[in-house]
PDB file of C-alpha atoms in Angstrom:
ATOM      1  CA  UNK T   1      72.434 -54.763  10.023  1.00  0.00           C
ATOM      2  CA  UNK T   2      69.591 -55.431  12.432  1.00  0.00           C
ATOM      3  CA  UNK T   3      68.396 -53.888  15.664  1.00  0.00           C
ATOM      4  CA  UNK T   4      65.957 -55.311  18.220  1.00  0.00           C
ATOM      5  CA  UNK T   5      62.322 -55.295  17.065  1.00  0.00           C
ATOM      6  CA  UNK T   6      60.305 -53.046  19.355  1.00  0.00           C
ATOM      7  CA  UNK T   7      57.071 -54.761  18.387  1.00  0.00           C
ATOM      8  CA  UNK T   8      58.329 -57.911  20.064  1.00  0.00           C
ATOM      9  CA  UNK T   9      59.450 -55.889  23.088  1.00  0.00           C
ATOM     10  CA  UNK T  10      55.846 -54.955  23.869  1.00  0.00           C
ATOM     11  CA  UNK T  11      54.934 -51.273  24.204  1.00  0.00           C
ATOM     12  CA  UNK T  12      52.955 -50.355  27.286  1.00  0.00           C
ATOM     13  CA  UNK T  13      52.552 -53.848  28.713  1.00  0.00           C
ATOM     14  CA  UNK T  14      54.702 -56.560  30.157  1.00  0.00           C
ATOM     15  CA  UNK T  15      58.229 -56.275  31.439  1.00  0.00           C
ATOM     16  CA  UNK T  16      60.446 -53.839  29.577  1.00  0.00           C
ATOM     17  CA  UNK T  17      64.086 -54.711  28.953  1.00  0.00           C
ATOM     18  CA  UNK T  18      67.260 -52.675  28.536  1.00  0.00           C
ATOM     19  CA  UNK T  19      67.429 -53.988  24.989  1.00  0.00           C
ATOM     20  CA  UNK T  20      64.010 -52.529  24.217  1.00  0.00           C
ATOM     21  CA  UNK T  21      64.945 -49.192  25.795  1.00  0.00           C
ATOM     22  CA  UNK T  22      68.112 -48.923  23.708  1.00  0.00           C
ATOM     23  CA  UNK T  23      66.311 -50.033  20.553  1.00  0.00           C
ATOM     24  CA  UNK T  24      63.723 -47.287  21.043  1.00  0.00           C
ATOM     25  CA  UNK T  25      66.474 -44.738  21.712  1.00  0.00           C
ATOM     26  CA  UNK T  26      68.232 -45.797  18.508  1.00  0.00           C
ATOM     27  CA  UNK T  27      64.999 -45.422  16.526  1.00  0.00           C
ATOM     28  CA  UNK T  28      64.594 -41.854  17.780  1.00  0.00           C
ATOM     29  CA  UNK T  29      68.223 -40.981  16.961  1.00  0.00           C
ATOM     30  CA  UNK T  30      68.008 -42.591  13.520  1.00  0.00           C
ATOM     31  CA  UNK T  31      64.886 -40.591  12.724  1.00  0.00           C
ATOM     32  CA  UNK T  32      65.565 -37.203  14.321  1.00  0.00           C
ATOM     33  CA  UNK T  33      69.156 -37.077  15.571  1.00  0.00           C
ATOM     34  CA  UNK T  34      70.863 -37.227  18.957  1.00  0.00           C
ATOM     35  CA  UNK T  35      69.450 -33.882  20.052  1.00  0.00           C
ATOM     36  CA  UNK T  36      65.906 -35.209  19.795  1.00  0.00           C
ATOM     37  CA  UNK T  37      66.487 -37.947  22.373  1.00  0.00           C
ATOM     38  CA  UNK T  38      65.235 -37.278  25.884  1.00  0.00           C
ATOM     39  CA  UNK T  39      64.055 -39.510  28.692  1.00  0.00           C
ATOM     40  CA  UNK T  40      60.496 -38.178  28.372  1.00  0.00           C
ATOM     41  CA  UNK T  41      60.340 -38.731  24.624  1.00  0.00           C
ATOM     42  CA  UNK T  42      61.759 -42.206  25.066  1.00  0.00           C
ATOM     43  CA  UNK T  43      59.152 -42.976  27.704  1.00  0.00           C
ATOM     44  CA  UNK T  44      56.392 -41.822  25.332  1.00  0.00           C
ATOM     45  CA  UNK T  45      57.801 -43.977  22.539  1.00  0.00           C
ATOM     46  CA  UNK T  46      57.663 -47.005  24.830  1.00  0.00           C
ATOM     47  CA  UNK T  47      54.352 -45.959  26.398  1.00  0.00           C
ATOM     48  CA  UNK T  48      55.840 -46.158  29.869  1.00  0.00           C
ATOM     49  CA  UNK T  49      56.322 -43.945  32.884  1.00  0.00           C
ATOM     50  CA  UNK T  50      59.696 -42.122  32.668  1.00  0.00           C
ATOM     51  CA  UNK T  51      60.687 -43.539  36.061  1.00  0.00           C
ATOM     52  CA  UNK T  52      60.661 -47.039  34.560  1.00  0.00           C
ATOM     53  CA  UNK T  53      63.156 -45.901  31.923  1.00  0.00           C
ATOM     54  CA  UNK T  54      65.504 -44.654  34.643  1.00  0.00           C
ATOM     55  CA  UNK T  55      65.749 -48.195  35.993  1.00  0.00           C
ATOM     56  CA  UNK T  56      67.568 -49.174  32.800  1.00  0.00           C
ATOM     57  CA  UNK T  57      69.515 -45.956  32.157  1.00  0.00           C
ATOM     58  CA  UNK T  58      70.181 -43.309  34.823  1.00  0.00           C
ATOM     59  CA  UNK T  59      70.247 -40.500  32.252  1.00  0.00           C
ATOM     60  CA  UNK T  60      70.798 -39.480  28.664  1.00  0.00           C
ATOM     61  CA  UNK T  61      74.553 -40.036  28.837  1.00  0.00           C
ATOM     62  CA  UNK T  62      73.989 -43.650  29.807  1.00  0.00           C
ATOM     63  CA  UNK T  63      71.518 -44.001  26.937  1.00  0.00           C
ATOM     64  CA  UNK T  64      74.045 -42.649  24.452  1.00  0.00           C
ATOM     65  CA  UNK T  65      76.716 -45.009  25.786  1.00  0.00           C
ATOM     66  CA  UNK T  66      74.264 -47.861  25.408  1.00  0.00           C
ATOM     67  CA  UNK T  67      73.355 -46.914  21.844  1.00  0.00           C
ATOM     68  CA  UNK T  68      77.051 -46.741  20.892  1.00  0.00           C
ATOM     69  CA  UNK T  69      77.569 -50.140  22.500  1.00  0.00           C
ATOM     70  CA  UNK T  70      74.585 -51.555  20.609  1.00  0.00           C
ATOM     71  CA  UNK T  71      75.946 -50.429  17.246  1.00  0.00           C
ATOM     72  CA  UNK T  72      79.553 -51.460  17.872  1.00  0.00           C
ATOM     73  CA  UNK T  73      78.302 -54.793  19.169  1.00  0.00           C
ATOM     74  CA  UNK T  74      77.212 -55.547  15.603  1.00  0.00           C
ATOM     75  CA  UNK T  75      80.758 -55.137  14.268  1.00  0.00           C
ATOM     76  CA  UNK T  76      81.855 -58.744  13.860  1.00  0.00           C
ATOM     77  CA  UNK T  77      85.503 -59.794  13.717  1.00  0.00           C
ATOM     78  CA  UNK T  78      86.582 -63.340  12.855  1.00  0.00           C
ATOM     79  CA  UNK T  79      89.591 -63.727  15.149  1.00  0.00           C
ATOM     80  CA  UNK T  80      90.450 -67.112  13.616  1.00  0.00           C
ATOM     81  CA  UNK T  81      90.722 -65.873  10.019  1.00  0.00           C
ATOM     82  CA  UNK T  82      94.218 -66.818   8.756  1.00  0.00           C
ATOM     83  CA  UNK T  83      94.097 -63.883   6.316  1.00  0.00           C
ATOM     84  CA  UNK T  84      94.495 -61.022   8.776  1.00  0.00           C
ATOM     85  CA  UNK T  85      94.605 -58.321   6.085  1.00  0.00           C
ATOM     86  CA  UNK T  86      91.518 -59.707   4.368  1.00  0.00           C
ATOM     87  CA  UNK T  87      89.669 -59.802   7.688  1.00  0.00           C
ATOM     88  CA  UNK T  88      90.568 -56.182   8.446  1.00  0.00           C
ATOM     89  CA  UNK T  89      89.211 -55.222   5.037  1.00  0.00           C
ATOM     90  CA  UNK T  90      85.942 -56.986   5.888  1.00  0.00           C
ATOM     91  CA  UNK T  91      85.780 -55.215   9.248  1.00  0.00           C
ATOM     92  CA  UNK T  92      86.243 -51.839   7.537  1.00  0.00           C
ATOM     93  CA  UNK T  93      83.425 -52.633   5.113  1.00  0.00           C
ATOM     94  CA  UNK T  94      81.136 -53.681   7.976  1.00  0.00           C
ATOM     95  CA  UNK T  95      81.943 -50.504   9.883  1.00  0.00           C
ATOM     96  CA  UNK T  96      81.121 -48.382   6.844  1.00  0.00           C
ATOM     97  CA  UNK T  97      77.827 -50.258   6.394  1.00  0.00           C
ATOM     98  CA  UNK T  98      76.897 -49.572  10.024  1.00  0.00           C
ATOM     99  CA  UNK T  99      77.759 -45.889   9.630  1.00  0.00           C
ATOM    100  CA  UNK T 100      75.640 -45.531   6.485  1.00  0.00           C
ATOM    101  CA  UNK T 101      72.739 -47.385   8.120  1.00  0.00           C
ATOM    102  CA  UNK T 102      72.875 -45.112  11.197  1.00  0.00           C
ATOM    103  CA  UNK T 103      74.411 -41.775  10.115  1.00  0.00           C
ATOM    104  CA  UNK T 104      73.068 -39.891  13.124  1.00  0.00           C
ATOM    105  CA  UNK T 105      74.924 -42.331  15.421  1.00  0.00           C
ATOM    106  CA  UNK T 106      78.321 -41.789  13.785  1.00  0.00           C
ATOM    107  CA  UNK T 107      79.359 -38.943  16.155  1.00  0.00           C
ATOM    108  CA  UNK T 108      78.637 -41.330  19.047  1.00  0.00           C
ATOM    109  CA  UNK T 109      80.547 -44.351  17.795  1.00  0.00           C
ATOM    110  CA  UNK T 110      83.481 -42.275  16.522  1.00  0.00           C
ATOM    111  CA  UNK T 111      83.988 -39.883  19.430  1.00  0.00           C
ATOM    112  CA  UNK T 112      82.048 -40.928  22.507  1.00  0.00           C
ATOM    113  CA  UNK T 113      84.089 -44.025  23.434  1.00  0.00           C
ATOM    114  CA  UNK T 114      87.301 -42.012  23.092  1.00  0.00           C
ATOM    115  CA  UNK T 115      86.143 -39.412  25.613  1.00  0.00           C
ATOM    116  CA  UNK T 116      86.366 -42.012  28.396  1.00  0.00           C
ATOM    117  CA  UNK T 117      89.400 -43.913  29.732  1.00  0.00           C
ATOM    118  CA  UNK T 118      89.571 -47.443  28.318  1.00  0.00           C
ATOM    119  CA  UNK T 119      88.723 -49.177  31.579  1.00  0.00           C
ATOM    120  CA  UNK T 120      85.588 -47.066  32.091  1.00  0.00           C
ATOM    121  CA  UNK T 121      84.079 -47.567  28.636  1.00  0.00           C
ATOM    122  CA  UNK T 122      81.114 -49.899  28.102  1.00  0.00           C
ATOM    123  CA  UNK T 123      82.488 -53.395  27.496  1.00  0.00           C
ATOM    124  CA  UNK T 124      80.706 -53.688  24.154  1.00  0.00           C
ATOM    125  CA  UNK T 125      82.598 -50.713  22.723  1.00  0.00           C
ATOM    126  CA  UNK T 126      85.904 -52.465  23.495  1.00  0.00           C
ATOM    127  CA  UNK T 127      84.995 -55.799  21.897  1.00  0.00           C
ATOM    128  CA  UNK T 128      86.136 -54.830  18.361  1.00  0.00           C
ATOM    129  CA  UNK T 129      89.498 -53.712  19.773  1.00  0.00           C
ATOM    130  CA  UNK T 130      89.990 -56.939  21.720  1.00  0.00           C
ATOM    131  CA  UNK T 131      88.931 -59.086  18.771  1.00  0.00           C
ATOM    132  CA  UNK T 132      91.254 -57.312  16.328  1.00  0.00           C
ATOM    133  CA  UNK T 133      94.145 -57.620  18.769  1.00  0.00           C
ATOM    134  CA  UNK T 134      93.362 -61.337  19.010  1.00  0.00           C
ATOM    135  CA  UNK T 135      93.260 -61.641  15.206  1.00  0.00           C
ATOM    136  CA  UNK T 136      96.620 -59.929  14.792  1.00  0.00           C
ATOM    137  CA  UNK T 137      98.488 -61.570  17.667  1.00  0.00           C
ATOM    138  CA  UNK T 138      97.300 -64.985  16.464  1.00  0.00           C
ATOM    139  CA  UNK T 139      98.732 -64.034  13.071  1.00  0.00           C
ATOM    140  CA  UNK T 140     102.099 -63.515  14.800  1.00  0.00           C
ATOM    141  CA  UNK T 141     102.237 -59.743  15.355  1.00  0.00           C
ATOM    142  CA  UNK T 142     103.481 -58.440  18.679  1.00  0.00           C
ATOM    143  CA  UNK T 143     100.997 -56.700  20.959  1.00  0.00           C
ATOM    144  CA  UNK T 144     102.378 -53.204  20.230  1.00  0.00           C
ATOM    145  CA  UNK T 145     102.338 -53.819  16.466  1.00  0.00           C
ATOM    146  CA  UNK T 146      98.785 -55.184  16.674  1.00  0.00           C
ATOM    147  CA  UNK T 147      97.684 -52.038  18.507  1.00  0.00           C
ATOM    148  CA  UNK T 148      99.426 -49.873  15.911  1.00  0.00           C
ATOM    149  CA  UNK T 149      97.571 -51.670  13.105  1.00  0.00           C
ATOM    150  CA  UNK T 150      94.240 -51.241  14.919  1.00  0.00           C
ATOM    151  CA  UNK T 151      94.833 -47.518  15.387  1.00  0.00           C
ATOM    152  CA  UNK T 152      95.911 -47.065  11.789  1.00  0.00           C
ATOM    153  CA  UNK T 153      92.859 -48.932  10.485  1.00  0.00           C
ATOM    154  CA  UNK T 154      90.301 -47.069  12.547  1.00  0.00           C
ATOM    155  CA  UNK T 155      92.020 -43.732  12.102  1.00  0.00           C
ATOM    156  CA  UNK T 156      91.471 -44.206   8.382  1.00  0.00           C
ATOM    157  CA  UNK T 157      87.974 -45.708   8.582  1.00  0.00           C
ATOM    158  CA  UNK T 158      86.693 -42.999  10.926  1.00  0.00           C
ATOM    159  CA  UNK T 159      87.980 -40.306   8.615  1.00  0.00           C
ATOM    160  CA  UNK T 160      86.496 -42.047   5.607  1.00  0.00           C
ATOM    161  CA  UNK T 161      82.962 -42.339   6.996  1.00  0.00           C
ATOM    162  CA  UNK T 162      83.020 -38.736   8.213  1.00  0.00           C
ATOM    163  CA  UNK T 163      84.056 -37.585   4.743  1.00  0.00           C
ATOM    164  CA  UNK T 164      81.545 -39.821   2.974  1.00  0.00           C
ATOM    165  CA  UNK T 165      78.630 -38.604   5.081  1.00  0.00           C
ATOM    166  CA  UNK T 166      79.526 -35.023   4.201  1.00  0.00           C
ATOM    167  CA  UNK T 167      79.685 -35.544   0.434  1.00  0.00           C
ATOM    168  CA  UNK T 168      76.673 -33.288  -0.013  1.00  0.00           C
ATOM    169  CA  UNK T 169      75.573 -31.575  -3.208  1.00  0.00           C
ATOM    170  CA  UNK T 170      73.956 -28.175  -3.561  1.00  0.00           C
ATOM    171  CA  UNK T 171      71.671 -28.952  -6.518  1.00  0.00           C
ATOM    172  CA  UNK T 172      71.091 -32.728  -6.861  1.00  0.00           C
ATOM    173  CA  UNK T 173      69.122 -32.329 -10.109  1.00  0.00           C
ATOM    174  CA  UNK T 174      71.833 -30.288 -11.839  1.00  0.00           C
ATOM    175  CA  UNK T 175      73.765 -32.256 -14.494  1.00  0.00           C
ATOM    176  CA  UNK T 176      76.821 -29.991 -14.536  1.00  0.00           C
ATOM    177  CA  UNK T 177      79.159 -31.115 -11.735  1.00  0.00           C
ATOM    178  CA  UNK T 178      80.488 -27.605 -11.143  1.00  0.00           C
ATOM    179  CA  UNK T 179      76.968 -26.312 -10.557  1.00  0.00           C
ATOM    180  CA  UNK T 180      75.710 -29.427  -8.753  1.00  0.00           C
ATOM    181  CA  UNK T 181      78.458 -29.171  -6.132  1.00  0.00           C
ATOM    182  CA  UNK T 182      78.256 -25.396  -5.874  1.00  0.00           C
ATOM    183  CA  UNK T 183      81.904 -25.044  -6.923  1.00  0.00           C
ATOM    184  CA  UNK T 184      80.975 -22.313  -9.408  1.00  0.00           C
ATOM    185  CA  UNK T 185      80.778 -20.000  -6.398  1.00  0.00           C
ATOM    186  CA  UNK T 186      84.538 -20.318  -5.824  1.00  0.00           C
ATOM    187  CA  UNK T 187      86.733 -17.720  -7.608  1.00  0.00           C
ATOM    188  CA  UNK T 188      88.483 -19.540 -10.438  1.00  0.00           C
ATOM    189  CA  UNK T 189      91.667 -17.562  -9.841  1.00  0.00           C
ATOM    190  CA  UNK T 190      91.889 -18.765  -6.232  1.00  0.00           C
ATOM    191  CA  UNK T 191      90.661 -22.376  -6.582  1.00  0.00           C
ATOM    192  CA  UNK T 192      91.575 -23.555 -10.090  1.00  0.00           C
ATOM    193  CA  UNK T 193      92.579 -27.075  -9.024  1.00  0.00           C
ATOM    194  CA  UNK T 194      89.507 -27.675  -6.870  1.00  0.00           C
ATOM    195  CA  UNK T 195      87.167 -26.431  -9.590  1.00  0.00           C
ATOM    196  CA  UNK T 196      89.003 -28.571 -12.124  1.00  0.00           C
ATOM    197  CA  UNK T 197      88.290 -31.679 -10.040  1.00  0.00           C
ATOM    198  CA  UNK T 198      84.513 -31.140 -10.165  1.00  0.00           C
ATOM    199  CA  UNK T 199      83.890 -34.260 -12.325  1.00  0.00           C
ATOM    200  CA  UNK T 200      85.937 -36.397  -9.919  1.00  0.00           C
ATOM    201  CA  UNK T 201      84.201 -34.941  -6.863  1.00  0.00           C
ATOM    202  CA  UNK T 202      80.824 -35.311  -8.536  1.00  0.00           C
ATOM    203  CA  UNK T 203      81.464 -38.978  -9.227  1.00  0.00           C
ATOM    204  CA  UNK T 204      82.403 -39.800  -5.627  1.00  0.00           C
ATOM    205  CA  UNK T 205      81.974 -43.498  -4.869  1.00  0.00           C
ATOM    206  CA  UNK T 206      82.276 -44.182  -1.141  1.00  0.00           C
ATOM    207  CA  UNK T 207      82.751 -47.936  -1.521  1.00  0.00           C
ATOM    208  CA  UNK T 208      85.460 -47.542  -4.153  1.00  0.00           C
ATOM    209  CA  UNK T 209      87.225 -44.840  -2.126  1.00  0.00           C
ATOM    210  CA  UNK T 210      87.219 -47.123   0.905  1.00  0.00           C
ATOM    211  CA  UNK T 211      88.819 -49.965  -1.070  1.00  0.00           C
ATOM    212  CA  UNK T 212      91.459 -47.656  -2.548  1.00  0.00           C
ATOM    213  CA  UNK T 213      92.338 -46.321   0.886  1.00  0.00           C
ATOM    214  CA  UNK T 214      92.511 -49.826   2.336  1.00  0.00           C
ATOM    215  CA  UNK T 215      94.837 -50.893  -0.486  1.00  0.00           C
ATOM    216  CA  UNK T 216      97.208 -48.061   0.409  1.00  0.00           C
ATOM    217  CA  UNK T 217      96.932 -48.620   4.166  1.00  0.00           C
ATOM    218  CA  UNK T 218      97.328 -52.398   4.177  1.00  0.00           C
ATOM    219  CA  UNK T 219     100.148 -52.305   1.634  1.00  0.00           C
ATOM    220  CA  UNK T 220     101.944 -49.739   3.757  1.00  0.00           C
ATOM    221  CA  UNK T 221     101.484 -51.780   6.926  1.00  0.00           C
ATOM    222  CA  UNK T 222     102.751 -54.997   5.353  1.00  0.00           C
ATOM    223  CA  UNK T 223     105.841 -53.273   3.940  1.00  0.00           C
ATOM    224  CA  UNK T 224     106.797 -51.231   7.012  1.00  0.00           C
ATOM    225  CA  UNK T 225     106.004 -53.641   9.869  1.00  0.00           C
ATOM    226  CA  UNK T 226     108.101 -56.725  10.576  1.00  0.00           C
ATOM    227  CA  UNK T 227     106.517 -59.913   9.199  1.00  0.00           C
ATOM    228  CA  UNK T 228     104.329 -61.700  11.774  1.00  0.00           C
ATOM    229  CA  UNK T 229     106.569 -63.552  14.219  1.00  0.00           C
ATOM    230  CA  UNK T 230     109.709 -61.612  13.304  1.00  0.00           C
ATOM    231  CA  UNK T 231     111.753 -59.603  15.780  1.00  0.00           C
ATOM    232  CA  UNK T 232     111.025 -55.902  15.598  1.00  0.00           C
ATOM    233  CA  UNK T 233     114.079 -53.670  15.090  1.00  0.00           C
ATOM    234  CA  UNK T 234     114.673 -50.747  17.493  1.00  0.00           C
ATOM    235  CA  UNK T 235     112.092 -48.014  16.925  1.00  0.00           C
ATOM    236  CA  UNK T 236     113.367 -44.773  15.361  1.00  0.00           C
ATOM    237  CA  UNK T 237     113.079 -41.492  17.213  1.00  0.00           C
ATOM    238  CA  UNK T 238     109.429 -40.466  17.398  1.00  0.00           C
ATOM    239  CA  UNK T 239     108.218 -37.254  15.823  1.00  0.00           C
ATOM    240  CA  UNK T 240     106.952 -34.926  18.582  1.00  0.00           C
ATOM    241  CA  UNK T 241     103.492 -34.736  16.975  1.00  0.00           C
ATOM    242  CA  UNK T 242     103.098 -38.508  17.233  1.00  0.00           C
ATOM    243  CA  UNK T 243     103.621 -38.676  20.971  1.00  0.00           C
ATOM    244  CA  UNK T 244     100.064 -37.622  21.760  1.00  0.00           C
ATOM    245  CA  UNK T 245      98.638 -40.696  20.037  1.00  0.00           C
ATOM    246  CA  UNK T 246      98.455 -42.281  16.609  1.00  0.00           C
ATOM    247  CA  UNK T 247      96.252 -40.506  14.090  1.00  0.00           C
ATOM    248  CA  UNK T 248      94.971 -37.902  16.551  1.00  0.00           C
ATOM    249  CA  UNK T 249      93.098 -35.228  14.636  1.00  0.00           C
ATOM    250  CA  UNK T 250      93.806 -31.537  15.381  1.00  0.00           C
ATOM    251  CA  UNK T 251      90.918 -29.960  17.226  1.00  0.00           C
ATOM    252  CA  UNK T 252      89.936 -27.456  14.545  1.00  0.00           C
ATOM    253  CA  UNK T 253      90.033 -30.037  11.767  1.00  0.00           C
ATOM    254  CA  UNK T 254      88.006 -32.500  13.786  1.00  0.00           C
ATOM    255  CA  UNK T 255      85.399 -29.910  14.682  1.00  0.00           C
ATOM    256  CA  UNK T 256      85.036 -28.911  11.034  1.00  0.00           C
ATOM    257  CA  UNK T 257      84.526 -32.517  10.023  1.00  0.00           C
ATOM    258  CA  UNK T 258      81.867 -33.142  12.646  1.00  0.00           C
ATOM    259  CA  UNK T 259      80.015 -29.849  12.311  1.00  0.00           C
ATOM    260  CA  UNK T 260      78.136 -30.986   9.223  1.00  0.00           C
ATOM    261  CA  UNK T 261      77.259 -34.469  10.427  1.00  0.00           C
ATOM    262  CA  UNK T 262      73.679 -35.353  11.328  1.00  0.00           C
ATOM    263  CA  UNK T 263      73.135 -35.330  15.065  1.00  0.00           C
ATOM    264  CA  UNK T 264      76.539 -33.854  15.909  1.00  0.00           C
ATOM    265  CA  UNK T 265      75.258 -30.568  17.309  1.00  0.00           C
ATOM    266  CA  UNK T 266      78.700 -29.116  16.626  1.00  0.00           C
ATOM    267  CA  UNK T 267      79.818 -29.641  20.231  1.00  0.00           C
ATOM    268  CA  UNK T 268      81.560 -32.985  20.134  1.00  0.00           C
ATOM    269  CA  UNK T 269      84.982 -33.111  21.783  1.00  0.00           C
ATOM    270  CA  UNK T 270      87.702 -34.984  19.920  1.00  0.00           C
ATOM    271  CA  UNK T 271      90.349 -36.462  22.229  1.00  0.00           C
ATOM    272  CA  UNK T 272      93.612 -37.968  21.081  1.00  0.00           C
ATOM    273  CA  UNK T 273      93.817 -41.717  20.450  1.00  0.00           C
ATOM    274  CA  UNK T 274      94.768 -43.510  23.633  1.00  0.00           C
TER     275      UNK T 274
END
């Protein structure tokens, strides 16, 4: 995954572009987290007067929107792929790669677009949605089913990357999994199953876990949704919890997931899926 090269953008001389401003902002976030980004620090990084930066972004919120748009703009979807399930698997892998390359940006790309009504979001953050809808409707799915598949996919992928980025160990040099993960601190009488899974937890493989989850998700979708082009039967009565949006995370659970992420600051608001 590549980002614009600031050396080509020209620090301190020549005309500065929005691309260069966002690239510099992303460098700061990648290095020190979202909280470290300010208009003054960005101006120093570009060796420019802060007022010049404001011509390209009216404030920090606009910068963060732009950074999220920059990252999501790298998420490629081949709308013409005849293997829709295979293409969704590739998209999930690309998303994970972006998240691992820019862990401090994950709170932005997971939550920030969802805090704004669809029509007011930066166009670049909507491109993956539009492209996946195109992929699925070309495969023969109805619009509502295509949207359901998109929500199911990203509900899973978002949860996966948040979990993977929080797979931290207490003592990396310890060879005993129980000690390395700090699980020895848990009372064995209260957490026997969790302690017993120490070798499994210690051998966590993010790529393999992603593939296993995608197997389950895509198999479930292909067996529960009508085949592409088929008529959808009447929908069953909806569970009350589903009416707020597909795969919406409860507030407390979402906050606990984000609290340990780099750059989250612990104050990110999780809205329901639209």
